[in-house]
XYZ file of C-alpha atoms in Angstrom:
429
model
C 19.391 0.615 -13.089
C 19.092 -2.655 -15.003
C 15.284 -2.824 -14.838
C 15.112 0.189 -17.169
C 16.582 -1.975 -19.908
C 13.588 -4.289 -19.736
C 10.732 -3.317 -22.053
C 8.065 -5.117 -20.041
C 9.114 -3.493 -16.775
C 9.070 -0.040 -18.402
C 5.520 -0.669 -19.606
C 4.427 -1.793 -16.135
C 6.191 1.142 -14.431
C 4.609 3.626 -16.870
C 1.176 2.081 -16.361
C 1.451 2.386 -12.581
C 2.664 5.989 -12.798
C -0.183 7.072 -15.078
C -2.767 5.250 -12.963
C -1.507 6.765 -9.698
C -1.606 10.224 -11.277
C -5.285 9.799 -12.145
C -6.116 8.207 -8.802
C -4.578 11.154 -6.941
C -6.715 13.545 -8.954
C -9.845 11.628 -7.900
C -8.626 11.498 -4.279
C -8.746 15.291 -4.234
C -11.890 15.588 -6.355
C -14.287 13.038 -4.856
C -14.432 14.565 -1.337
C -15.150 17.983 -2.879
C -17.942 16.502 -4.973
C -19.549 14.619 -2.073
C -19.346 17.589 0.281
C -20.928 19.818 -2.364
C -23.822 17.416 -2.755
C -24.366 16.599 0.946
C -22.766 19.343 3.061
C -21.865 16.522 5.488
C -18.435 15.612 6.865
C -19.770 12.133 7.708
C -20.700 11.606 4.072
C -17.164 12.571 3.057
C -15.685 10.184 5.641
C -17.748 7.376 4.095
C -15.494 7.595 1.023
C -12.584 6.393 3.139
C -14.651 3.474 4.385
C -15.483 2.465 0.816
C -11.773 2.442 0.037
C -10.874 0.107 2.909
C -13.854 -2.295 3.019
C -13.159 -4.076 -0.319
C -9.682 -4.981 0.930
C -11.077 -6.459 4.115
C -13.851 -8.321 2.303
C -12.020 -9.841 -0.653
C -8.300 -9.079 -0.242
C -7.264 -12.587 0.830
C -9.486 -14.229 -1.802
C -8.088 -11.940 -4.523
C -4.545 -12.786 -3.455
C -5.191 -16.515 -3.765
C -6.687 -16.060 -7.229
C -3.751 -13.825 -8.211
C -1.398 -16.753 -7.548
C -3.332 -18.907 -10.011
C -4.283 -16.517 -12.805
C -2.589 -14.825 -15.729
C -1.700 -11.667 -13.796
C -1.380 -9.507 -16.903
C -4.904 -10.326 -18.030
C -6.218 -9.835 -14.490
C -4.715 -6.333 -14.237
C -6.013 -5.293 -17.665
C -9.550 -6.366 -16.813
C -9.420 -4.561 -13.469
C -8.242 -1.348 -15.127
C -11.100 -1.545 -17.630
C -13.622 -2.162 -14.844
C -12.239 0.786 -12.849
C -12.425 3.021 -15.933
C -16.069 2.067 -16.456
C -16.875 2.736 -12.802
C -15.191 6.115 -12.709
C -16.740 7.156 -16.060
C -20.197 6.938 -14.477
C -19.651 10.174 -12.537
C -18.744 12.531 -15.435
C -21.454 10.907 -17.565
C -24.071 11.549 -14.882
C -22.643 15.030 -14.422
C -23.255 15.807 -18.093
C -26.977 15.192 -17.516
C -27.158 16.806 -14.063
C -27.722 13.469 -12.319
C -24.765 13.420 -9.932
C -25.675 12.561 -6.328
C -23.830 11.042 -3.382
C -25.172 7.493 -4.039
C -23.788 7.663 -7.584
C -20.368 8.653 -6.264
C -20.446 5.879 -3.640
C -21.380 3.270 -6.235
C -18.561 4.389 -8.526
C -16.104 4.411 -5.613
C -17.119 0.880 -4.602
C -16.502 -0.394 -8.146
C -13.139 1.356 -8.465
C -11.943 0.261 -5.006
C -12.940 -3.361 -5.592
C -11.187 -3.368 -8.962
C -8.131 -1.892 -7.235
C -7.969 -4.798 -4.782
C -7.900 -7.341 -7.598
C -5.394 -5.241 -9.554
C -3.089 -5.237 -6.531
C -3.390 -9.022 -6.340
C -1.946 -9.223 -9.834
C 0.652 -6.485 -9.459
C 2.233 -7.957 -6.315
C 3.285 -11.011 -8.310
C 4.079 -9.004 -11.447
C 7.097 -7.132 -10.070
C 9.196 -10.209 -9.180
C 8.227 -11.785 -12.506
C 9.423 -8.691 -14.392
C 12.461 -7.663 -12.361
C 13.592 -11.079 -11.179
C 14.185 -12.090 -7.582
C 17.441 -10.114 -7.404
C 15.888 -6.946 -8.796
C 12.534 -7.116 -6.978
C 13.660 -5.052 -3.979
C 15.024 -2.199 -6.082
C 12.080 -2.322 -8.498
C 9.596 -2.070 -5.606
C 11.425 0.940 -4.170
C 11.480 2.592 -7.596
C 7.736 2.101 -8.128
C 6.961 3.497 -4.659
C 9.242 6.519 -5.172
C 7.640 7.262 -8.529
C 4.144 6.889 -7.102
C 4.882 9.329 -4.273
C 6.354 11.901 -6.663
C 3.478 11.565 -9.107
C 0.988 11.904 -6.234
C 2.269 15.412 -5.451
C 1.712 16.427 -9.075
C -1.703 14.751 -9.149
C -2.895 16.503 -5.999
C -1.924 19.917 -7.347
C -3.392 19.097 -10.749
C -6.643 17.911 -9.172
C -7.090 21.190 -7.330
C -6.476 23.159 -10.536
C -8.901 20.999 -12.525
C -11.649 21.469 -9.920
C -11.286 25.230 -10.248
C -11.099 25.148 -14.047
C -13.719 22.585 -15.132
C -15.486 21.395 -11.971
C -15.139 18.119 -10.045
C -17.238 15.965 -12.380
C -15.202 16.765 -15.484
C -11.942 16.536 -13.540
C -12.680 12.832 -13.017
C -12.335 12.256 -16.774
C -8.583 12.341 -16.101
C -8.831 9.336 -13.798
C -10.987 7.460 -16.306
C -8.406 8.059 -19.039
C -5.580 7.046 -16.703
C -7.182 3.632 -16.122
C -7.633 3.134 -19.865
C -4.019 4.132 -20.548
C -2.806 1.762 -17.860
C -4.822 -1.091 -19.401
C -3.331 -0.433 -22.839
C 0.239 -0.333 -21.504
C -0.126 -3.523 -19.459
C -1.778 -5.306 -22.393
C 1.438 -4.714 -24.371
C 3.549 -6.615 -21.837
C 4.740 -9.834 -23.464
C 5.332 -11.734 -20.250
C 1.996 -13.296 -19.150
C 3.154 -12.830 -15.508
C 1.574 -16.174 -14.606
C 2.955 -17.904 -11.493
C 5.264 -20.886 -12.122
C 4.068 -24.472 -12.026
C 5.528 -27.046 -9.715
C 4.995 -30.760 -9.711
C 4.619 -33.072 -6.788
C 2.591 -35.966 -5.507
C -1.110 -35.307 -5.410
C -1.581 -36.137 -1.743
C -3.288 -33.078 -0.288
C -7.108 -33.298 -0.246
C -7.292 -29.500 -0.173
C -5.495 -29.124 -3.495
C -7.182 -26.763 -5.903
C -9.404 -24.978 -3.375
C -9.002 -21.215 -3.039
C -9.675 -21.464 0.697
C -6.767 -23.887 0.980
C -4.537 -21.447 -0.935
C -5.447 -18.642 1.471
C -4.640 -20.802 4.486
C -1.329 -21.807 2.928
C -0.390 -18.172 2.371
C -1.283 -17.180 5.924
C 0.690 -20.116 7.316
C 3.726 -19.146 5.264
C 3.586 -15.554 6.514
C 3.137 -16.607 10.132
C 5.787 -19.337 10.210
C 8.607 -17.325 8.629
C 10.003 -15.114 11.365
C 11.701 -12.571 9.129
C 8.547 -11.926 7.133
C 6.473 -11.828 10.300
C 8.849 -9.253 11.784
C 8.696 -6.996 8.716
C 4.895 -7.062 8.776
C 4.827 -6.364 12.534
C 7.059 -3.304 12.076
C 4.799 -2.155 9.242
C 1.718 -2.508 11.443
C 3.231 -0.480 14.291
C 4.422 2.169 11.857
C 1.005 2.315 10.153
C -0.863 2.615 13.465
C 1.261 5.536 14.667
C 1.242 7.094 11.213
C -2.542 6.921 11.012
C -2.784 8.650 14.393
C -0.742 11.672 13.324
C -1.604 12.005 9.624
C -5.304 11.427 10.304
C -5.466 14.124 12.979
C -3.023 16.618 11.504
C -5.731 19.294 11.258
C -6.727 18.777 14.893
C -3.053 18.918 15.870
C -2.529 22.152 13.942
C -5.558 23.848 15.470
C -5.380 22.642 19.082
C -1.632 22.209 19.617
C -0.094 24.766 17.282
C -2.834 27.410 17.521
C -3.495 27.617 13.768
C -6.937 28.930 12.721
C -9.126 26.321 11.026
C -9.302 28.289 7.773
C -5.604 29.188 7.644
C -3.481 28.336 4.620
C -0.805 27.194 7.060
C -2.721 23.914 7.439
C -2.224 23.403 3.702
C 1.502 23.930 4.209
C 1.528 21.041 6.680
C 0.029 18.781 4.020
C 2.609 20.042 1.532
C 5.382 19.256 4.007
C 3.938 15.759 4.413
C 3.909 15.224 0.644
C 7.508 16.438 0.393
C 8.447 14.080 3.231
C 6.790 11.168 1.443
C 8.801 11.847 -1.709
C 12.009 12.241 0.321
C 11.392 8.998 2.202
C 10.774 7.077 -1.026
C 13.920 8.460 -2.669
C 15.995 7.738 0.432
C 14.796 4.131 0.322
C 16.517 3.905 -3.067
C 19.610 5.955 -2.216
C 20.375 4.156 1.063
C 19.740 0.646 -0.233
C 23.372 -0.459 0.340
C 23.332 0.205 4.081
C 22.999 -2.788 6.459
C 19.466 -4.161 6.471
C 19.213 -4.069 10.277
C 19.990 -0.328 10.226
C 17.423 0.298 7.479
C 14.674 -1.532 9.348
C 15.324 -0.258 12.892
C 16.575 3.339 12.603
C 13.647 4.880 10.619
C 10.838 3.739 12.985
C 12.955 4.795 15.996
C 13.429 8.234 14.431
C 9.707 8.369 13.581
C 8.809 7.683 17.226
C 11.213 10.379 18.458
C 9.974 12.959 15.972
C 6.347 12.163 16.827
C 7.057 12.717 20.521
C 8.734 16.015 19.669
C 5.683 17.010 17.607
C 3.374 16.152 20.503
C 5.401 18.485 22.721
C 5.703 21.335 20.200
C 3.605 24.476 20.473
C 5.068 26.657 17.714
C 3.916 26.339 14.147
C 7.332 26.586 12.499
C 8.722 23.925 14.818
C 5.799 21.631 14.026
C 6.238 22.249 10.297
C 9.962 21.515 10.521
C 9.338 18.247 12.405
C 6.413 17.013 10.296
C 8.440 16.726 7.072
C 11.195 14.410 8.443
C 8.588 12.436 10.406
C 6.651 11.763 7.206
C 9.916 10.815 5.470
C 10.679 8.211 8.171
C 7.091 6.936 8.088
C 7.178 6.513 4.292
C 10.698 5.042 4.308
C 9.575 2.322 6.719
C 6.568 1.463 4.552
C 8.573 1.377 1.308
C 11.467 -0.547 2.801
C 9.203 -3.156 4.384
C 7.276 -3.754 1.159
C 10.521 -4.021 -0.843
C 12.278 -6.405 1.539
C 9.283 -8.766 1.543
C 9.482 -9.418 -2.190
C 12.559 -11.696 -2.425
C 11.493 -13.638 0.677
C 8.266 -14.934 -0.871
C 8.221 -17.753 -3.453
C 6.901 -16.612 -6.828
C 3.809 -18.800 -6.590
C 2.912 -17.187 -3.234
C 3.572 -13.542 -4.093
C -0.023 -12.391 -4.477
C -1.653 -14.093 -1.507
C 1.127 -13.402 1.039
C 1.526 -9.768 -0.022
C -2.232 -9.191 0.007
C -2.541 -10.555 3.552
C 0.454 -8.457 4.620
C -1.083 -5.352 3.084
C -4.415 -6.003 4.785
C -2.657 -6.260 8.149
C -0.428 -3.214 7.654
C -2.783 -0.768 5.996
C -5.664 -1.851 8.206
C -3.730 -0.317 11.106
C -3.866 3.179 9.555
C -7.593 3.829 10.220
C -7.252 1.939 13.516
C -4.572 4.406 14.602
C -6.697 7.363 13.530
C -9.756 6.139 15.426
C -7.742 5.279 18.548
C -6.024 8.658 18.594
C -9.378 10.377 18.100
C -10.902 8.553 21.075
C -7.906 9.328 23.306
C -7.926 12.949 22.171
C -11.584 13.270 23.066
C -10.902 12.013 26.589
C -7.595 13.837 27.164
C -5.778 16.083 24.671
C -4.198 15.901 21.223
C -0.731 15.966 22.790
C -1.484 12.980 25.016
C -3.069 11.094 22.107
C -0.029 11.547 19.872
C 2.400 10.722 22.662
C 0.600 7.465 23.485
C 0.322 6.525 19.817
C 4.117 6.544 19.449
C 4.207 3.343 21.501
C 3.262 0.915 18.666
C 6.008 2.092 16.292
C 8.569 2.196 19.112
C 7.598 -1.326 20.221
C 7.767 -2.562 16.626
C 11.259 -1.097 16.210
C 12.370 -2.826 19.416
C 10.908 -6.112 18.172
C 12.772 -5.737 14.870
C 16.028 -4.882 16.635
C 15.822 -7.852 18.971
C 14.826 -10.389 16.312
C 17.273 -12.696 14.649
C 17.488 -13.229 10.938
C 16.684 -16.856 10.155
C 16.973 -18.160 6.637
C 13.705 -18.236 4.712
C 12.800 -21.662 3.406
C 10.533 -22.163 0.438
C 7.455 -24.293 1.049
C 7.739 -27.901 -0.019
C 5.241 -28.779 -2.780
C 3.258 -31.922 -2.016
C 0.723 -32.139 -4.819
C -0.165 -31.088 -8.343
C -2.420 -28.106 -8.905
C -2.981 -25.795 -11.882
C -0.534 -22.889 -11.605
C 0.615 -24.520 -8.350
C -0.544 -24.434 -4.816
C 2.088 -25.632 -2.364
C 1.698 -26.820 1.163
C 4.179 -26.795 4.005
C 6.024 -29.175 6.272
C 4.465 -29.358 9.713
C 7.463 -27.649 11.316
C 10.562 -26.186 9.696
C 13.899 -25.466 11.396
C 13.126 -21.750 11.107
C 9.810 -22.270 12.862
C 11.491 -24.011 15.768
C 13.822 -21.073 16.284
C 10.939 -18.566 16.168
């Protein structure tokens, strides 16, 4: 793979791998720590809220800034901020001062830093790998992250048993620092390109104008809009099943709540995630329509089969390929977006797309939980296959118009481009 010959890409790839390893350790450790301090499942659930809220609050703003800033410097500063936030917990633990509010404060800092880091990293990949290599580079980073996550989850559990949850979080602190050092060594500043045009737009230079321009670009380009729609349907259905997998195991498969067989379901899901990421690389030469339609269709079929299953081994055997299809669709959608977005719009368009897609995961979980409370887990899962099936149908029935770059109409530092009122692609969509 040609990207491995590039020193800067190798540094970025290594930084992401190390950071994801540490983040996975904290993903396992933080719920244990909060539950120990509060003995409350609601308090543990609040950690998930703190992970999502920063994206909803400042994701679009961060994306607009990411299209103006030196992305390398932005990512380094975010890693350092995240390291400082995470270091608070082991430091407080050394003096016996750990409490749930301390953990929440640290989580809020780390999650907010992560949003701004993502704003820089979305534009970094195309800058490092080039437009032709962006798709393959994105798939490689996702596949590595999924593989590293399996190792991190197992390592987190071992560290909790060996040194306790507070000290285990030192690993995540060190991972952020290592990531910052690696990214700081990248020679490419990863800044978006400059364009020149006539300064005619009164909104030039305003971040709010940049956000609106990014949203307009995403909405008006049918191919991008279709990829995001498929991602949203896939995320909604995926959130329904993955978020209620314990309820499914207990109430549909008859597994006791304290059985290790529930852990095997999570292991199967992790293996499916790795398989789906690797398949996204291995099957890259197949027709794009097949890659974007077949996996969500298979995911919908497997989810229906899971909803109907009553035997544990059958459920286990179906959960792994379902998770592979779910992950494949996510990876493939994120990769195919990259070459369709102009370099100067990478951060803001990708951040909006991520907000829309990943925001559907908790929405799917909540919806399935409400339906399950009124009916049954089988009915909830069966109904929640509809979004991914509908998204696959939408993808299959959509054309493939050519993506046009926005036409710059004014000067702005690091560029902010505006769009024609109506493009030929828009008229066809």
